[in-house]
mmCIF file of C-alpha atoms and ligand atoms in Angstrom:
data_model
loop_
_atom_site.group_PDB
_atom_site.id
_atom_site.type_symbol
_atom_site.label_atom_id
_atom_site.label_comp_id
_atom_site.label_asym_id
_atom_site.label_seq_id
_atom_site.Cartn_x
_atom_site.Cartn_y
_atom_site.Cartn_z
ATOM 1 C CA UNK K 1 6.388 7.158 33.832
ATOM 2 C CA UNK K 2 6.303 7.044 30.065
ATOM 3 C CA UNK K 3 3.474 6.228 27.741
ATOM 4 C CA UNK K 4 3.627 3.074 25.625
ATOM 5 C CA UNK K 5 1.599 2.509 22.469
ATOM 6 C CA UNK K 6 1.414 -0.929 20.912
ATOM 7 C CA UNK K 7 0.985 -0.838 17.137
ATOM 8 C CA UNK K 8 -0.465 -3.900 15.417
ATOM 9 C CA UNK K 9 -1.061 -4.132 11.659
ATOM 10 C CA UNK K 10 -4.020 -6.377 10.856
ATOM 11 C CA UNK K 11 -5.042 -7.875 7.554
ATOM 12 C CA UNK K 12 -7.992 -10.263 7.622
ATOM 13 C CA UNK K 13 -7.380 -11.117 11.261
ATOM 14 C CA UNK K 14 -10.972 -11.589 12.518
ATOM 15 C CA UNK K 15 -10.083 -15.032 13.828
ATOM 16 C CA UNK K 16 -7.263 -13.865 16.072
ATOM 17 C CA UNK K 17 -8.358 -10.370 17.169
ATOM 18 C CA UNK K 18 -10.615 -11.321 20.115
ATOM 19 C CA UNK K 19 -7.867 -13.407 21.723
ATOM 20 C CA UNK K 20 -5.067 -10.999 20.775
ATOM 21 C CA UNK K 21 -6.875 -7.985 22.166
ATOM 22 C CA UNK K 22 -7.591 -9.599 25.524
ATOM 23 C CA UNK K 23 -4.011 -10.850 25.921
ATOM 24 C CA UNK K 24 -2.581 -7.457 25.028
ATOM 25 C CA UNK K 25 -4.943 -5.651 27.370
ATOM 26 C CA UNK K 26 -3.847 -7.893 30.241
ATOM 27 C CA UNK K 27 -0.235 -7.193 29.398
ATOM 28 C CA UNK K 28 -0.697 -3.409 29.289
ATOM 29 C CA UNK K 29 -2.771 -3.389 32.459
ATOM 30 C CA UNK K 30 -0.196 -5.409 34.373
ATOM 31 C CA UNK K 31 2.548 -3.022 33.238
ATOM 32 C CA UNK K 32 0.428 -0.054 34.357
ATOM 33 C CA UNK K 33 -0.176 -1.723 37.725
ATOM 34 C CA UNK K 34 3.521 -2.375 38.183
ATOM 35 C CA UNK K 35 4.075 1.310 37.521
ATOM 36 C CA UNK K 36 6.288 0.718 34.488
ATOM 37 C CA UNK K 37 4.139 2.624 31.992
ATOM 38 C CA UNK K 38 1.613 5.418 32.314
ATOM 39 C CA UNK K 39 -2.150 4.764 32.428
ATOM 40 C CA UNK K 40 -2.422 6.669 29.137
ATOM 41 C CA UNK K 41 -0.821 3.732 27.311
ATOM 42 C CA UNK K 42 -2.833 2.346 24.400
ATOM 43 C CA UNK K 43 -3.192 -0.575 21.993
ATOM 44 C CA UNK K 44 -3.574 0.555 18.385
ATOM 45 C CA UNK K 45 -4.795 -1.753 15.638
ATOM 46 C CA UNK K 46 -4.109 -0.712 12.060
ATOM 47 C CA UNK K 47 -6.599 -2.204 9.667
ATOM 48 C CA UNK K 48 -4.753 -2.778 6.408
ATOM 49 C CA UNK K 49 -7.761 -2.884 4.088
ATOM 50 C CA UNK K 50 -9.117 -6.177 5.429
ATOM 51 C CA UNK K 51 -11.891 -7.909 3.523
ATOM 52 C CA UNK K 52 -13.408 -9.585 6.568
ATOM 53 C CA UNK K 53 -14.855 -8.277 9.843
ATOM 54 C CA UNK K 54 -11.535 -7.008 11.207
ATOM 55 C CA UNK K 55 -12.555 -3.341 11.218
ATOM 56 C CA UNK K 56 -15.922 -4.062 12.849
ATOM 57 C CA UNK K 57 -14.125 -5.910 15.629
ATOM 58 C CA UNK K 58 -11.655 -3.060 16.120
ATOM 59 C CA UNK K 59 -14.427 -0.446 16.286
ATOM 60 C CA UNK K 60 -16.292 -2.530 18.823
ATOM 61 C CA UNK K 61 -13.204 -2.956 20.977
ATOM 62 C CA UNK K 62 -12.697 0.801 20.928
ATOM 63 C CA UNK K 63 -16.305 1.418 21.963
ATOM 64 C CA UNK K 64 -16.071 -0.952 24.877
ATOM 65 C CA UNK K 65 -12.676 0.096 26.158
ATOM 66 C CA UNK K 66 -10.763 3.236 25.238
ATOM 67 C CA UNK K 67 -7.496 1.425 25.809
ATOM 68 C CA UNK K 68 -8.020 0.196 22.228
ATOM 69 C CA UNK K 69 -7.634 2.501 19.275
ATOM 70 C CA UNK K 70 -8.007 1.838 15.578
ATOM 71 C CA UNK K 71 -6.568 3.247 12.389
ATOM 72 C CA UNK K 72 -8.133 2.372 9.099
ATOM 73 C CA UNK K 73 -6.191 2.460 5.873
ATOM 74 C CA UNK K 74 -8.029 3.334 2.700
ATOM 75 C CA UNK K 75 -6.910 0.061 1.104
ATOM 76 C CA UNK K 76 -4.515 -2.833 1.521
ATOM 77 C CA UNK K 77 -1.022 -1.370 1.390
ATOM 78 C CA UNK K 78 0.928 -4.282 2.809
ATOM 79 C CA UNK K 79 2.363 -4.946 6.226
ATOM 80 C CA UNK K 80 5.263 -2.457 6.018
ATOM 81 C CA UNK K 81 3.130 0.497 5.027
ATOM 82 C CA UNK K 82 0.422 -0.315 7.541
ATOM 83 C CA UNK K 83 3.021 -0.490 10.268
ATOM 84 C CA UNK K 84 4.651 2.766 9.228
ATOM 85 C CA UNK K 85 1.290 4.493 9.062
ATOM 86 C CA UNK K 86 0.467 3.298 12.575
ATOM 87 C CA UNK K 87 3.802 4.445 13.982
ATOM 88 C CA UNK K 88 3.627 7.876 12.358
ATOM 89 C CA UNK K 89 0.042 8.430 13.456
ATOM 90 C CA UNK K 90 0.657 7.685 17.127
ATOM 91 C CA UNK K 91 4.181 9.050 17.433
ATOM 92 C CA UNK K 92 3.218 12.390 18.935
ATOM 93 C CA UNK K 93 0.941 10.907 21.572
ATOM 94 C CA UNK K 94 3.430 8.619 23.260
ATOM 95 C CA UNK K 95 7.012 8.213 24.432
ATOM 96 C CA UNK K 96 7.608 4.782 22.959
ATOM 97 C CA UNK K 97 5.954 2.307 20.601
ATOM 98 C CA UNK K 98 6.222 -1.433 20.242
ATOM 99 C CA UNK K 99 5.182 -2.956 16.923
ATOM 100 C CA UNK K 100 4.023 -6.548 16.751
ATOM 101 C CA UNK K 101 1.967 -8.924 14.632
ATOM 102 C CA UNK K 102 -1.703 -9.586 15.251
ATOM 103 C CA UNK K 103 -1.197 -13.352 15.512
ATOM 104 C CA UNK K 104 0.974 -13.015 18.662
ATOM 105 C CA UNK K 105 3.643 -15.315 17.239
ATOM 106 C CA UNK K 106 6.084 -13.001 18.933
ATOM 107 C CA UNK K 107 6.082 -13.685 22.658
ATOM 108 C CA UNK K 108 4.401 -10.711 24.332
ATOM 109 C CA UNK K 109 6.296 -11.405 27.553
ATOM 110 C CA UNK K 110 9.310 -9.835 25.851
ATOM 111 C CA UNK K 111 7.495 -6.490 26.147
ATOM 112 C CA UNK K 112 8.516 -6.149 29.821
ATOM 113 C CA UNK K 113 12.181 -6.522 28.969
ATOM 114 C CA UNK K 114 11.898 -4.115 26.034
ATOM 115 C CA UNK K 115 10.402 -1.460 28.301
ATOM 116 C CA UNK K 116 13.211 -1.994 30.845
ATOM 117 C CA UNK K 117 15.801 -1.500 28.107
ATOM 118 C CA UNK K 118 14.009 1.681 27.106
ATOM 119 C CA UNK K 119 14.382 3.037 30.633
ATOM 120 C CA UNK K 120 18.047 2.041 30.509
ATOM 121 C CA UNK K 121 18.439 4.505 27.664
ATOM 122 C CA UNK K 122 17.833 2.503 24.483
ATOM 123 C CA UNK K 123 15.948 4.209 21.677
ATOM 124 C CA UNK K 124 15.503 1.041 19.648
ATOM 125 C CA UNK K 125 15.071 -2.459 21.084
ATOM 126 C CA UNK K 126 14.970 -5.308 18.560
ATOM 127 C CA UNK K 127 13.000 -8.438 19.288
ATOM 128 C CA UNK K 128 15.137 -11.303 17.995
ATOM 129 C CA UNK K 129 13.995 -14.905 17.590
ATOM 130 C CA UNK K 130 16.221 -17.257 19.485
ATOM 131 C CA UNK K 131 14.687 -20.424 18.052
ATOM 132 C CA UNK K 132 12.608 -21.432 15.077
ATOM 133 C CA UNK K 133 11.459 -24.791 16.394
ATOM 134 C CA UNK K 134 7.805 -24.119 15.707
ATOM 135 C CA UNK K 135 8.316 -23.017 12.111
ATOM 136 C CA UNK K 136 7.984 -25.596 9.379
ATOM 137 C CA UNK K 137 11.238 -26.628 7.724
ATOM 138 C CA UNK K 138 10.221 -24.675 4.633
ATOM 139 C CA UNK K 139 9.474 -21.464 6.540
ATOM 140 C CA UNK K 140 12.679 -21.746 8.524
ATOM 141 C CA UNK K 141 14.752 -22.392 5.416
ATOM 142 C CA UNK K 142 13.231 -19.554 3.404
ATOM 143 C CA UNK K 143 13.242 -17.097 6.293
ATOM 144 C CA UNK K 144 16.844 -17.723 7.308
ATOM 145 C CA UNK K 145 17.876 -17.748 3.662
ATOM 146 C CA UNK K 146 16.191 -14.361 3.376
ATOM 147 C CA UNK K 147 18.456 -12.807 6.015
ATOM 148 C CA UNK K 148 21.565 -14.381 4.506
ATOM 149 C CA UNK K 149 20.785 -13.210 0.961
ATOM 150 C CA UNK K 150 19.936 -9.736 2.265
ATOM 151 C CA UNK K 151 23.326 -9.507 3.994
ATOM 152 C CA UNK K 152 25.142 -10.741 0.905
ATOM 153 C CA UNK K 153 23.425 -8.131 -1.202
ATOM 154 C CA UNK K 154 24.531 -5.351 1.079
ATOM 155 C CA UNK K 155 21.299 -4.810 2.987
ATOM 156 C CA UNK K 156 22.271 -4.591 6.631
ATOM 157 C CA UNK K 157 19.455 -6.195 8.591
ATOM 158 C CA UNK K 158 19.408 -7.603 12.128
ATOM 159 C CA UNK K 159 19.492 -11.415 11.785
ATOM 160 C CA UNK K 160 16.218 -13.118 12.735
ATOM 161 C CA UNK K 161 14.574 -9.858 13.686
ATOM 162 C CA UNK K 162 11.222 -9.176 12.050
ATOM 163 C CA UNK K 163 9.194 -6.131 12.947
ATOM 164 C CA UNK K 164 8.808 -6.780 16.654
ATOM 165 C CA UNK K 165 10.608 -3.804 18.126
ATOM 166 C CA UNK K 166 10.409 -0.929 20.540
ATOM 167 C CA UNK K 167 11.100 2.542 19.214
ATOM 168 C CA UNK K 168 11.305 5.731 21.215
ATOM 169 C CA UNK K 169 9.648 8.900 20.060
ATOM 170 C CA UNK K 170 12.877 10.458 18.861
ATOM 171 C CA UNK K 171 13.773 7.304 16.928
ATOM 172 C CA UNK K 172 10.379 7.632 15.225
ATOM 173 C CA UNK K 173 11.128 11.282 14.457
ATOM 174 C CA UNK K 174 14.345 10.056 12.866
ATOM 175 C CA UNK K 175 12.437 7.459 10.876
ATOM 176 C CA UNK K 176 10.081 10.140 9.608
ATOM 177 C CA UNK K 177 12.952 12.024 8.005
ATOM 178 C CA UNK K 178 13.682 9.097 5.677
ATOM 179 C CA UNK K 179 11.852 10.294 2.616
ATOM 180 C CA UNK K 180 12.138 7.184 0.474
ATOM 181 C CA UNK K 181 9.035 5.873 -1.146
ATOM 182 C CA UNK K 182 10.063 2.224 -0.946
ATOM 183 C CA UNK K 183 10.633 2.114 2.751
ATOM 184 C CA UNK K 184 12.009 -1.163 4.035
ATOM 185 C CA UNK K 185 11.661 -0.750 7.789
ATOM 186 C CA UNK K 186 13.998 -3.531 8.859
ATOM 187 C CA UNK K 187 16.815 -2.043 6.837
ATOM 188 C CA UNK K 188 16.150 1.595 7.632
ATOM 189 C CA UNK K 189 15.725 1.386 11.416
ATOM 190 C CA UNK K 190 19.410 0.462 12.031
ATOM 191 C CA UNK K 191 20.370 3.515 9.941
ATOM 192 C CA UNK K 192 18.654 5.849 12.401
ATOM 193 C CA UNK K 193 21.348 5.241 14.986
ATOM 194 C CA UNK K 194 20.996 5.946 18.726
ATOM 195 C CA UNK K 195 21.601 3.352 21.393
ATOM 196 C CA UNK K 196 19.959 0.030 20.607
ATOM 197 C CA UNK K 197 19.780 -3.436 22.114
ATOM 198 C CA UNK K 198 18.115 -6.801 21.471
ATOM 199 C CA UNK K 199 15.709 -8.933 23.431
ATOM 200 C CA UNK K 200 15.515 -12.664 22.676
ATOM 201 C CA UNK K 201 12.332 -14.705 22.581
ATOM 202 C CA UNK K 202 10.970 -17.908 21.142
ATOM 203 C CA UNK K 203 8.582 -17.590 18.267
ATOM 204 C CA UNK K 204 5.305 -19.424 18.657
ATOM 205 C CA UNK K 205 2.921 -20.893 16.179
ATOM 206 C CA UNK K 206 0.106 -18.790 14.788
ATOM 207 C CA UNK K 207 -2.818 -19.761 17.040
ATOM 208 C CA UNK K 208 -5.536 -19.137 14.442
ATOM 209 C CA UNK K 209 -5.960 -18.092 10.847
ATOM 210 C CA UNK K 210 -3.252 -18.585 8.269
ATOM 211 C CA UNK K 211 -0.102 -16.774 7.259
ATOM 212 C CA UNK K 212 -0.642 -13.696 5.124
ATOM 213 C CA UNK K 213 2.881 -14.092 3.796
ATOM 214 C CA UNK K 214 2.893 -16.795 1.134
ATOM 215 C CA UNK K 215 6.146 -17.534 -0.686
ATOM 216 C CA UNK K 216 5.304 -15.168 -3.516
ATOM 217 C CA UNK K 217 4.886 -12.216 -1.149
ATOM 218 C CA UNK K 218 8.028 -13.206 0.712
ATOM 219 C CA UNK K 219 10.120 -13.219 -2.469
ATOM 220 C CA UNK K 220 8.681 -9.845 -3.490
ATOM 221 C CA UNK K 221 9.488 -8.561 -0.018
ATOM 222 C CA UNK K 222 13.098 -9.762 -0.221
ATOM 223 C CA UNK K 223 13.575 -8.197 -3.650
ATOM 224 C CA UNK K 224 12.049 -4.941 -2.393
ATOM 225 C CA UNK K 225 14.452 -5.022 0.521
ATOM 226 C CA UNK K 226 17.546 -5.597 -1.585
ATOM 227 C CA UNK K 227 16.750 -3.049 -4.271
ATOM 228 C CA UNK K 228 15.563 -0.389 -1.888
ATOM 229 C CA UNK K 229 18.615 -0.616 0.356
ATOM 230 C CA UNK K 230 21.594 -1.246 -1.863
ATOM 231 C CA UNK K 231 22.987 -0.849 -5.357
ATOM 232 C CA UNK K 232 25.052 -4.012 -5.031
ATOM 233 C CA UNK K 233 23.215 -5.901 -7.815
ATOM 234 C CA UNK K 234 24.270 -3.154 -10.246
ATOM 235 C CA UNK K 235 27.870 -3.373 -9.026
ATOM 236 C CA UNK K 236 27.792 -7.104 -9.670
ATOM 237 C CA UNK K 237 27.017 -6.464 -13.340
ATOM 238 C CA UNK K 238 30.015 -4.132 -13.625
ATOM 239 C CA UNK K 239 32.286 -6.679 -12.008
ATOM 240 C CA UNK K 240 30.999 -9.405 -14.322
ATOM 241 C CA UNK K 241 31.574 -7.113 -17.309
ATOM 242 C CA UNK K 242 35.120 -6.452 -16.142
ATOM 243 C CA UNK K 243 35.838 -10.169 -15.750
ATOM 244 C CA UNK K 244 34.474 -11.016 -19.185
ATOM 245 C CA UNK K 245 36.530 -8.215 -20.698
ATOM 246 C CA UNK K 246 39.699 -9.649 -19.138
ATOM 247 C CA UNK K 247 38.727 -13.086 -20.455
ATOM 248 C CA UNK K 248 38.357 -11.543 -23.921
ATOM 249 C CA UNK K 249 41.927 -10.230 -23.807
ATOM 250 C CA UNK K 250 43.181 -13.689 -22.814
ATOM 251 C CA UNK K 251 41.116 -15.157 -25.677
ATOM 252 C CA UNK K 252 42.627 -12.576 -28.027
ATOM 253 C CA UNK K 253 46.173 -13.586 -27.135
ATOM 254 C CA UNK K 254 45.267 -17.272 -27.268
ATOM 255 C CA UNK K 255 43.633 -17.054 -30.707
ATOM 256 C CA UNK K 256 46.470 -14.993 -32.143
ATOM 257 C CA UNK K 257 48.924 -17.619 -30.923
ATOM 258 C CA UNK K 258 46.743 -20.381 -32.422
ATOM 259 C CA UNK K 259 46.501 -18.388 -35.654
ATOM 260 C CA UNK K 260 50.260 -18.196 -36.066
ATOM 261 C CA UNK K 261 50.576 -21.859 -35.229
ATOM 262 C CA UNK K 262 48.349 -22.322 -38.263
ATOM 263 C CA UNK K 263 45.943 -24.552 -36.393
ATOM 264 C CA UNK K 264 42.792 -22.618 -37.132
ATOM 265 C CA UNK K 265 40.154 -22.170 -39.797
ATOM 266 C CA UNK K 266 40.191 -18.855 -41.584
ATOM 267 C CA UNK K 267 37.938 -16.343 -39.811
ATOM 268 C CA UNK K 268 37.791 -18.226 -36.519
ATOM 269 C CA UNK K 269 40.157 -15.930 -34.673
ATOM 270 C CA UNK K 270 38.459 -12.686 -35.555
ATOM 271 C CA UNK K 271 34.977 -14.112 -34.874
ATOM 272 C CA UNK K 272 35.815 -15.526 -31.453
ATOM 273 C CA UNK K 273 37.755 -12.481 -30.353
ATOM 274 C CA UNK K 274 35.043 -10.059 -31.362
ATOM 275 C CA UNK K 275 32.318 -12.080 -29.643
ATOM 276 C CA UNK K 276 34.212 -11.988 -26.363
ATOM 277 C CA UNK K 277 35.474 -8.456 -26.661
ATOM 278 C CA UNK K 278 32.174 -6.900 -27.692
ATOM 279 C CA UNK K 279 30.252 -8.910 -25.100
ATOM 280 C CA UNK K 280 32.604 -7.927 -22.321
ATOM 281 C CA UNK K 281 32.678 -4.292 -23.340
ATOM 282 C CA UNK K 282 28.903 -4.108 -23.552
ATOM 283 C CA UNK K 283 28.407 -5.585 -20.132
ATOM 284 C CA UNK K 284 31.042 -3.306 -18.690
ATOM 285 C CA UNK K 285 29.385 -0.292 -20.282
ATOM 286 C CA UNK K 286 25.936 -1.261 -19.009
ATOM 287 C CA UNK K 287 27.451 -1.734 -15.596
ATOM 288 C CA UNK K 288 29.013 1.708 -15.596
ATOM 289 C CA UNK K 289 25.796 3.353 -16.762
ATOM 290 C CA UNK K 290 24.131 1.370 -14.024
ATOM 291 C CA UNK K 291 26.512 2.813 -11.459
ATOM 292 C CA UNK K 292 25.363 6.282 -12.373
ATOM 293 C CA UNK K 293 21.704 5.320 -12.397
ATOM 294 C CA UNK K 294 22.385 3.841 -8.976
ATOM 295 C CA UNK K 295 23.732 7.172 -7.791
ATOM 296 C CA UNK K 296 20.743 9.038 -9.188
ATOM 297 C CA UNK K 297 18.489 6.490 -7.558
ATOM 298 C CA UNK K 298 20.054 7.029 -4.174
ATOM 299 C CA UNK K 299 19.835 10.795 -4.628
ATOM 300 C CA UNK K 300 16.164 10.794 -5.478
ATOM 301 C CA UNK K 301 15.544 9.062 -2.179
ATOM 302 C CA UNK K 302 16.600 12.227 -0.339
ATOM 303 C CA UNK K 303 17.750 10.284 2.656
ATOM 304 C CA UNK K 304 18.758 12.395 5.616
ATOM 305 C CA UNK K 305 22.510 12.694 5.817
ATOM 306 C CA UNK K 306 22.491 12.921 9.564
ATOM 307 C CA UNK K 307 20.146 12.961 12.511
ATOM 308 C CA UNK K 308 20.981 15.278 15.386
ATOM 309 C CA UNK K 309 21.100 13.442 18.690
ATOM 310 C CA UNK K 310 21.737 16.364 20.963
ATOM 311 C CA UNK K 311 21.636 20.133 20.538
ATOM 312 C CA UNK K 312 23.405 22.279 23.084
ATOM 313 C CA UNK K 313 21.951 25.698 22.473
ATOM 314 C CA UNK K 314 21.297 28.822 24.485
ATOM 315 C CA UNK K 315 17.938 27.716 25.845
ATOM 316 C CA UNK K 316 18.676 24.426 27.548
ATOM 317 C CA UNK K 317 15.471 24.411 29.509
ATOM 318 C CA UNK K 318 14.247 21.152 28.075
HETATM 319 N N1 UDP A 401 -0.399 -7.985 7.408
HETATM 320 C C1 UDP A 401 -0.831 -6.732 6.971
HETATM 321 N N2 UDP A 401 -1.023 -6.539 5.625
HETATM 322 C C2 UDP A 401 -0.754 -7.512 4.684
HETATM 323 C C3 UDP A 401 -0.266 -8.773 5.140
HETATM 324 C C4 UDP A 401 -0.099 -8.975 6.505
HETATM 325 O O1 UDP A 401 -1.062 -5.827 7.765
HETATM 326 O O2 UDP A 401 -0.952 -7.262 3.507
HETATM 327 C C5 UDP A 401 -0.183 -8.198 8.875
HETATM 328 C C6 UDP A 401 -0.891 -9.407 9.451
HETATM 329 O O3 UDP A 401 -2.197 -9.097 9.817
HETATM 330 C C7 UDP A 401 -0.019 -9.735 10.666
HETATM 331 C C8 UDP A 401 1.375 -9.321 10.200
HETATM 332 O O4 UDP A 401 1.186 -8.444 9.087
HETATM 333 O O5 UDP A 401 -0.367 -8.965 11.798
HETATM 334 C C9 UDP A 401 2.257 -10.498 9.821
HETATM 335 O O6 UDP A 401 1.582 -11.356 8.927
HETATM 336 P P1 UDP A 401 1.634 -12.957 9.051
HETATM 337 O O7 UDP A 401 1.501 -13.365 10.481
HETATM 338 O O8 UDP A 401 0.622 -13.508 8.113
HETATM 339 O O9 UDP A 401 3.093 -13.263 8.518
HETATM 340 P P2 UDP A 401 4.080 -14.472 8.974
HETATM 341 O O10 UDP A 401 4.108 -14.457 10.481
HETATM 342 O O11 UDP A 401 3.520 -15.704 8.417
HETATM 343 O O12 UDP A 401 5.403 -14.090 8.377
HETATM 344 MG MG1 MG A 402 2.592 -14.457 11.729
#
């Protein structure tokens, strides 16, 4: 039987924690009773620099029942960093982790299926929303748009999958070897490899408190995701520069023809041609410089080039 740790980032979640903690405890206890996970399994709340009573509640839960653990961040670092911190802190104490939000919008009944997939040999199990009926039109539109724009910009993310996922210990070890500072979990996890699968669930409404992801944060998050995963925006500048340069050559031919037809003012040809040519060349040049900056940028990330899945060596005792 393997040990499961649930990791839950919390930012100003005093309203939802009492309910969340009791629901999660029931879930873990029923899984322990069914013999699917070991009795050492835990529920870990990561306090992301909350300004309310979140940390007090977590400490109290821990005092009353050791099934609850708490990690306190020095300050608010945002959902992604809080989650990563939680995963890295617990990784060596368990065999698998499941990350989820404190508001339980992600159906916790999907946990059973995730654990089954883990025993079937999956190292990563993505929780994917099958419906967005409970989201407002605006949330649905912006969230689905987010995945589409991300794909277009070359960031390979699992459609409609947020951060509700199971990860095995070795997948977490793989994640740890990604040294980038701007870590975008949703984009990086598929890069780890190993066998993965998805579990579908319906997303519920937040039962208390309000969303900590206003539009402004969501846009910043999307931009972070695109720029930390791909150099496609830079490539687009080069392509645009190339197109404008081609247009300038067409303009050159056109204005020379017009010039010899005598249909132009003096000076028009040279002015128009130089505007287009210089503009196109400049954009092209910026784009090319950008390509190299892009390369440097990817290098400085020091991403692992590979992750060893199996090692057949002399001592095969383990
Ligand atoms: N969260 C966090 N730090 C932040 C913002 C949010 O740890 O700076 C947590 C929050 O407590 C919740 C999860 O991230 O557990 C998702 O936030 P929320 O439910 O507000 O996002 P939404 O579901 O509206 O996208
Ligand atoms: Mg939520």
